[in-house]
C-alpha positions as a Python dict, from the first residue, in 0.01 Angstrom:
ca = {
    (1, 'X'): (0, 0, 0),
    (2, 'X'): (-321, -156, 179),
    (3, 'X'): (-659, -133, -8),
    (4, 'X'): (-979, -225, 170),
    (5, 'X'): (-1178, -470, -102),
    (6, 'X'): (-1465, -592, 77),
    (7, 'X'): (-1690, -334, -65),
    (8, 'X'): (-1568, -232, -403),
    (9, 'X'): (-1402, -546, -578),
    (10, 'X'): (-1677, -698, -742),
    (11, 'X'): (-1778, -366, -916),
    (12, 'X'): (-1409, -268, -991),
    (13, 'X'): (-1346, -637, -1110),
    (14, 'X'): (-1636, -565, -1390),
    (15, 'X'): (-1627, -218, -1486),
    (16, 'X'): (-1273, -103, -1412),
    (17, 'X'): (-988, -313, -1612),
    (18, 'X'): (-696, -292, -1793),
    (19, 'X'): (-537, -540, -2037),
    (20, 'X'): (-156, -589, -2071),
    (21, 'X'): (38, -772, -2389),
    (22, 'X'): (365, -832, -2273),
    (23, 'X'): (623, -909, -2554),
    (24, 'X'): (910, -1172, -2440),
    (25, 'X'): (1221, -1250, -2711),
    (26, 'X'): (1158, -1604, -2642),
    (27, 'X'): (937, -1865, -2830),
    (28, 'X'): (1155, -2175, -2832),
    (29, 'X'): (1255, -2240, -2484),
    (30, 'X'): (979, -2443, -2311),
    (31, 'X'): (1119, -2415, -1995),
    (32, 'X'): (1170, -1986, -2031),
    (33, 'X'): (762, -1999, -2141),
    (34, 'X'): (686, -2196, -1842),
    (35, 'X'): (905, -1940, -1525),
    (36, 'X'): (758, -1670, -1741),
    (37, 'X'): (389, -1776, -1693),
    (38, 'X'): (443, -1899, -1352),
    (39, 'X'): (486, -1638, -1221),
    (40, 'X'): (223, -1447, -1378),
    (41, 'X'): (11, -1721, -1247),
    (42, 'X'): (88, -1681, -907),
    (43, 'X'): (-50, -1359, -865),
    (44, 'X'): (-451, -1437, -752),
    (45, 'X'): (-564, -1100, -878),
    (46, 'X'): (-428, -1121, -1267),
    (47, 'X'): (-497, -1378, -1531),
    (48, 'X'): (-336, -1486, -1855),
    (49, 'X'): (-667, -1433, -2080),
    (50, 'X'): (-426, -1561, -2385),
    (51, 'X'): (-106, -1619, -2525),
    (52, 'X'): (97, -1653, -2829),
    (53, 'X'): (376, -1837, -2919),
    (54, 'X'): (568, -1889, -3245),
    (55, 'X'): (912, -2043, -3288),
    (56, 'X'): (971, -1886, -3642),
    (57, 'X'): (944, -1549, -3488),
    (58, 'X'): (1104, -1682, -3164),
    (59, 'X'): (855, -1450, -2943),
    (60, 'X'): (575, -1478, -2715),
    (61, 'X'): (283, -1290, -2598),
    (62, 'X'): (140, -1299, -2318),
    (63, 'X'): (-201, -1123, -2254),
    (64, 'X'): (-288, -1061, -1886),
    (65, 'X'): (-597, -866, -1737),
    (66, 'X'): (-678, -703, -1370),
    (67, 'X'): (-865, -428, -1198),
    (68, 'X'): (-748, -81, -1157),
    (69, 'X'): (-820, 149, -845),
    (70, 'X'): (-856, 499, -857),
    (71, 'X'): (-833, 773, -510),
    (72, 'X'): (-1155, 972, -437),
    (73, 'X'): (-1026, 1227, -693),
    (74, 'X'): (-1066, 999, -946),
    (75, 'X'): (-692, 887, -999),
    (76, 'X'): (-552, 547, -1048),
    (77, 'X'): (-349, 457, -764),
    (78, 'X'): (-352, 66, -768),
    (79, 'X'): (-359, -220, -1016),
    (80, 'X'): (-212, -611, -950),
    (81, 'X'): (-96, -572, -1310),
    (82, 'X'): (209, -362, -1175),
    (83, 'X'): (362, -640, -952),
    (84, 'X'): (272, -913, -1175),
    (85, 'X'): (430, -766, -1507),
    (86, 'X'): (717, -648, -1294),
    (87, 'X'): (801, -1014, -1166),
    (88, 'X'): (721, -1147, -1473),
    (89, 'X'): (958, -952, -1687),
    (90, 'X'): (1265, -1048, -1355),
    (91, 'X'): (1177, -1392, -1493),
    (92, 'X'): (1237, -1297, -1845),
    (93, 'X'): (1531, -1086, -1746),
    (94, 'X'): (1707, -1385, -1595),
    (95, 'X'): (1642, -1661, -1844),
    (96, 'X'): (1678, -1479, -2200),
    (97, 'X'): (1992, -1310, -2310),
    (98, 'X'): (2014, -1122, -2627),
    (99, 'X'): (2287, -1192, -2740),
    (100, 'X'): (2219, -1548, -2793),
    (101, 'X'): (1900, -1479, -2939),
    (102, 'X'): (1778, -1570, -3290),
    (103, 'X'): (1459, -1504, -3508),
    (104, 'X'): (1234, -1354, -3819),
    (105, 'X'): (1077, -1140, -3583),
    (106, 'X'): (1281, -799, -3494),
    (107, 'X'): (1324, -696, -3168),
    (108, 'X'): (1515, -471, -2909),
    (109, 'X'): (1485, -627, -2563),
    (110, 'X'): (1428, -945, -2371),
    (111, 'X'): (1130, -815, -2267),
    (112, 'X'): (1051, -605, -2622),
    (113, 'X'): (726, -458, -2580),
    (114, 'X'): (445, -372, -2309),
    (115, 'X'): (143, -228, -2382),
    (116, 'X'): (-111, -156, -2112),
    (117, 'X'): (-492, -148, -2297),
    (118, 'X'): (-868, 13, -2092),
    (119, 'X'): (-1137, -212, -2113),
    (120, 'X'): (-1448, -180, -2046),
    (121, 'X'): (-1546, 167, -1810),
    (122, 'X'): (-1125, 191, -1733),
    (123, 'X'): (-941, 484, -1897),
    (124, 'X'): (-623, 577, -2111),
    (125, 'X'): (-550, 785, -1822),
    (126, 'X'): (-526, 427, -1629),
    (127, 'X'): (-338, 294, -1897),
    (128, 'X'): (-75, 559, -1936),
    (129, 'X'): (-66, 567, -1525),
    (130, 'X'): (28, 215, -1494),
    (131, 'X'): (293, 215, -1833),
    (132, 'X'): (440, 492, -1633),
    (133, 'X'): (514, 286, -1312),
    (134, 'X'): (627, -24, -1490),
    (135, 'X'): (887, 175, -1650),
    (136, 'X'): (989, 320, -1377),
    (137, 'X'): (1011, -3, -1194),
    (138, 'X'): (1242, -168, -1482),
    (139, 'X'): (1463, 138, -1444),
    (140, 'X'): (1527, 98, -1083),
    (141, 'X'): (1507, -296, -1039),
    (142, 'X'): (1650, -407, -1376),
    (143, 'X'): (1854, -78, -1515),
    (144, 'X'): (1698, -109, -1803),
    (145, 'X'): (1619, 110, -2089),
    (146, 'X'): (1238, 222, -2137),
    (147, 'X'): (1130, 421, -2426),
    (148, 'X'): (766, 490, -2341),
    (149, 'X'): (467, 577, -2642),
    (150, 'X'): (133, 667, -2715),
    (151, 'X'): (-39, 791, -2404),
    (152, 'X'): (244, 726, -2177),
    (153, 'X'): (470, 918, -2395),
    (154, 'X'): (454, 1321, -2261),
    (155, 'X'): (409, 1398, -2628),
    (156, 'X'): (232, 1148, -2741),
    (157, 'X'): (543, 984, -2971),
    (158, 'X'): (443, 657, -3130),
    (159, 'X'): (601, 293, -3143),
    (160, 'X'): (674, 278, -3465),
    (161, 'X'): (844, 634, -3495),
    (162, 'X'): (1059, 532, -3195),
    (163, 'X'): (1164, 165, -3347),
    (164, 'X'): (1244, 300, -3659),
    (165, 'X'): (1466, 560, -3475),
    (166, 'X'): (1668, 276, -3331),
    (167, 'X'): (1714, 82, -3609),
    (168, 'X'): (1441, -185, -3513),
    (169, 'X'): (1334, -277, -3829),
    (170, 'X'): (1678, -320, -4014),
    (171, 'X'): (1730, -742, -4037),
    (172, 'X'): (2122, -762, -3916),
    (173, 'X'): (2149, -1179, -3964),
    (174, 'X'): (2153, -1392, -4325),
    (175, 'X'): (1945, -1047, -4488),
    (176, 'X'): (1582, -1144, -4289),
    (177, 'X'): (1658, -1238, -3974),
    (178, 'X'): (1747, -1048, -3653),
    (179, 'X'): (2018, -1226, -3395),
    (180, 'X'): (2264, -1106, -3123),
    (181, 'X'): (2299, -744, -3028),
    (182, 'X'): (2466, -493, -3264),
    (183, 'X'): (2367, -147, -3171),
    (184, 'X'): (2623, 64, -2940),
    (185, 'X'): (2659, 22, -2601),
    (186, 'X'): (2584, 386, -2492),
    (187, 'X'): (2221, 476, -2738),
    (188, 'X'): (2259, 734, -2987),
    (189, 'X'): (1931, 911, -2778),
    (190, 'X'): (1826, 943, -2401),
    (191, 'X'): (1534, 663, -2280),
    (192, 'X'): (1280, 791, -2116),
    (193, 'X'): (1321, 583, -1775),
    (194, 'X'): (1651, 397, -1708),
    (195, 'X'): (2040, 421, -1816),
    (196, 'X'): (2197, 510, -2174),
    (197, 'X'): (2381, 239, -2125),
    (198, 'X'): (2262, -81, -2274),
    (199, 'X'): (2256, -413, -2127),
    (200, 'X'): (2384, -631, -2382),
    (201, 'X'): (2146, -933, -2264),
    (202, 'X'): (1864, -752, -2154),
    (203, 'X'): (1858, -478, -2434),
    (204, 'X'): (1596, -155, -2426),
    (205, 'X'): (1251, -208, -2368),
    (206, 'X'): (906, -34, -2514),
    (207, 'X'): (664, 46, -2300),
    (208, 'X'): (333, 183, -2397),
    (209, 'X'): (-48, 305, -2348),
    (210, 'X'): (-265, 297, -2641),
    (211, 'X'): (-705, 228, -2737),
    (212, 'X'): (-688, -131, -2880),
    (213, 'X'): (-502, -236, -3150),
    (214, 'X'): (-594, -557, -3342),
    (215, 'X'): (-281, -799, -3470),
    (216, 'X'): (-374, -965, -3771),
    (217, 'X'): (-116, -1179, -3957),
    (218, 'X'): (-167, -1273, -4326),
    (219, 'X'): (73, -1564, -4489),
    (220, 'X'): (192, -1507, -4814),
    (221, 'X'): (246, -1843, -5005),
    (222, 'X'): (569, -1737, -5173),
    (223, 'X'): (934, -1719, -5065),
    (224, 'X'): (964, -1411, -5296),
    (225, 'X'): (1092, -1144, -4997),
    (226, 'X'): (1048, -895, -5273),
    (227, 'X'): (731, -930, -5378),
    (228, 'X'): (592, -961, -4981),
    (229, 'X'): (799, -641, -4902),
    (230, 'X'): (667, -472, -5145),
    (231, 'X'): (262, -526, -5066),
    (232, 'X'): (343, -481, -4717),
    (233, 'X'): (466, -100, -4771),
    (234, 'X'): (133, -68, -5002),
    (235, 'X'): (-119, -181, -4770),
    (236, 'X'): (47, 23, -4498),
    (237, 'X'): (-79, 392, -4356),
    (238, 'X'): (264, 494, -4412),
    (239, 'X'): (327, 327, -4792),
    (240, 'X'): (22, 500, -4852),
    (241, 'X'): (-224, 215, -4815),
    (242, 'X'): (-519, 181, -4550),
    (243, 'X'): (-525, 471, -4304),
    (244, 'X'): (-413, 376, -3892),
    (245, 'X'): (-257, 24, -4019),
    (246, 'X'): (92, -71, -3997),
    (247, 'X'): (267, -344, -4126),
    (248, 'X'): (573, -603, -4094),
    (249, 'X'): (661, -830, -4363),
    (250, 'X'): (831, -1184, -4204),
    (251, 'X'): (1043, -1429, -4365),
    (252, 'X'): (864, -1779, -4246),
    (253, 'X'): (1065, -2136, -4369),
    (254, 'X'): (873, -2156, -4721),
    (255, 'X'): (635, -1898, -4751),
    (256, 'X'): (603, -1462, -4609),
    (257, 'X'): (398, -1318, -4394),
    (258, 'X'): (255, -979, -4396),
    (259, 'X'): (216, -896, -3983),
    (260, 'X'): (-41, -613, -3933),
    (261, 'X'): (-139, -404, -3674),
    (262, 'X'): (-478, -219, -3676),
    (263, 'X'): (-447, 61, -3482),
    (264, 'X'): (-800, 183, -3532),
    (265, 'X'): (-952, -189, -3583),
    (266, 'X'): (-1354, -93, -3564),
    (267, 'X'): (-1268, 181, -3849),
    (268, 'X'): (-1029, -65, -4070),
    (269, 'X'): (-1071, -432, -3998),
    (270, 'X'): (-943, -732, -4101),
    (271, 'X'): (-1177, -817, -4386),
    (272, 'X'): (-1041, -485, -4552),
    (273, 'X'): (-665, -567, -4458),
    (274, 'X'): (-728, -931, -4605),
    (275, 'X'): (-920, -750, -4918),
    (276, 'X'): (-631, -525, -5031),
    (277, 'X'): (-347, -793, -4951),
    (278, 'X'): (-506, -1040, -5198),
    (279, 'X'): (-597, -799, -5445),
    (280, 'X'): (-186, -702, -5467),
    (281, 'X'): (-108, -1036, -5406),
    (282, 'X'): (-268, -1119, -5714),
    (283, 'X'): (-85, -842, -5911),
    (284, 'X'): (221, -1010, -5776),
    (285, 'X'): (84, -1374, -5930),
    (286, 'X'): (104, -1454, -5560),
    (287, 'X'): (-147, -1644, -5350),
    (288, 'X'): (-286, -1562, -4991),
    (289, 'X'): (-382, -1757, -4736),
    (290, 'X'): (-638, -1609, -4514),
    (291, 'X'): (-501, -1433, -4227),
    (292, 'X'): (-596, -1514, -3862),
    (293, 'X'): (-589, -1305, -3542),
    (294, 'X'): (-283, -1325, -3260),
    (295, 'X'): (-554, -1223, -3006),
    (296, 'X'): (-896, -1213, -2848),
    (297, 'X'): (-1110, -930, -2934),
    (298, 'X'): (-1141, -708, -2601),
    (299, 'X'): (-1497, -849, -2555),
    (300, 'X'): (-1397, -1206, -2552),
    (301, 'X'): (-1096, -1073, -2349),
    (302, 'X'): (-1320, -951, -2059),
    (303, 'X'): (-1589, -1275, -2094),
    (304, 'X'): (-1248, -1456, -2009),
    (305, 'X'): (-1160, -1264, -1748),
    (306, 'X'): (-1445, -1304, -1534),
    (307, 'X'): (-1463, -1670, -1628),
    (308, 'X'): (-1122, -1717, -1542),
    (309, 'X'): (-1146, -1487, -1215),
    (310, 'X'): (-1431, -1669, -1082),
    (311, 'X'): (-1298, -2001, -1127),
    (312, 'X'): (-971, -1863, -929),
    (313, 'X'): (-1242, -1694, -668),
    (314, 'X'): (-1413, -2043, -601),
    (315, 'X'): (-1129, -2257, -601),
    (316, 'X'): (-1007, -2417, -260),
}
């Protein structure tokens, strides 16, 4: 589809943007990382505002940002974001395989977990419109499985309700680990986009629309899995702990770590997360080191953007 820029990009560059975090099961493999953001890089119109690596979890992050059109009605019709996550994820697709993979972190796909994000004058609409044509493009280029959430989701259904479903949080490797593939072939429920089959290598994959969510990860100093399990389920919405906070306790080498993601971060933020984790740390006779962010917040995600955009915009 052709789009005539010359009047309207600067505005829609400022005003009109979406983020995407793109999940990869991959944090070890240097040369994976690097085809991966290659070709996200090669796309002019999107940058890489951050990303996240960690070879305990053996995952990556990436966190990319461009425009959004809409039609004179309003509707979004065109972002870069859709090509660029789409040949990102073929790059993914054809360097990871499940099977072989191994880490703390759980997971169900190769490429796990998308989740499109507004910024600044952009909408959920937007976001949900452009999780809806990624997943439709994995179906029909990759035959992949795409459960979709949040906004994208016709009813709203949420990650976490959907993981649990398929068994995402259930370690299947030396008690805290996850490695290989071990559900069924054929899923015990129908995806959204794609086959029922499953893909041994590639695996199902997530793909979401949701306000901002803040990832906030908080080490335990301990090897006592017990102990860390047990103040992750407190501090959690659903263990009856802080309301719109979920968390994911994480076997490191010598010490746990209590993953959290704030799904309403400017009602409950990280000070309060950090407050309540020491506090039942202490009860534990644990100690707690303090926690640190994954991400940018979405302001210093946008002041990035348009640094980074410019730079690309001015360069020969």
């Amino acid at each position: 589809m052709a789009f005539n820029y010359t009047t309207t990009k600067k505005t829609v560059d400022q005003s009109m943007l979406l983020c995407c975090k793109f999940f990869i099961s991959e944090g070890r493999n240097i040369a994976t990382l690097d085809a991966v953001e290659r070709v996200a890089r090669s796309n002019p119109e999107t940058v890489i505002v951050h990303k996240f690596h960690d070879r305990t979890y053996n995952r990556a992050r990436y966190s990319l940002v461009s425009y959004v059109l809409h039609d004179c009605t309003g509707n979004a019709i065109y972002s870069p974001l859709q090509q660029t996550v789409v040949a990102m994820a073929e790059a993914a697709f054809n360097a990871i395989n499940l099977e072989l993979h191994e880490g703390a972190h759980p997971r169900l796909g190769a490429v796990d977990d998308i989740v499109f994000h507004p910024l600044a004058c952009a909408s959920l609409d937007d976001a949900a419109w452009l999780a809806k044509a990624v997943a439709a493009d994995f179906a029909n280029q990759f035959n992949v499985p795409v459960f979709l959430y949040a906004a994208a989701h016709p009813t709203g259904k949420q990650l976490d309700t959907i993981r649990r479903e398929l068994g995402f949080y259930r370690p299947n490797f030396m008690g805290n680990q996850w490695a290989g593939w071990t559900m069924p072939d054929i899923l015990p429920q129908t995806p959204d986009k794609g086959p029922i089959v499953v893909s041994r290598a590639k695996g199902i994959s997530m793909i979401g629309a949701r306000p901002w969510v803040t990832l906030y990860n908080i080490p335990i100093l301990s090897t006592d899995v017990s102990a860390a399990r047990r103040i992750a389920r407190k501090v959690s919405a659903r263990g009856g702990g802080l309301p719109a906070v979920q968390t994911l306790r994480i076997v490191c080498e010598d010490f746990n770590e209590i993953a959290c993601m704030l799904l309403e971060p400017n009602r409950v933020g990280a000070d309060r997360v950090q407050n309540l984790v020491e506090m039942l740390a202490a009860q534990e006779g644990l100690d707690v080191e303090k926690g640190y962010f994954t991400d940018l917040s979405p302001e210093m995600i946008i002041e990035q953007y348009m640094n980074l955009i410019s730079t690309k915009k001015s360069s020969p």
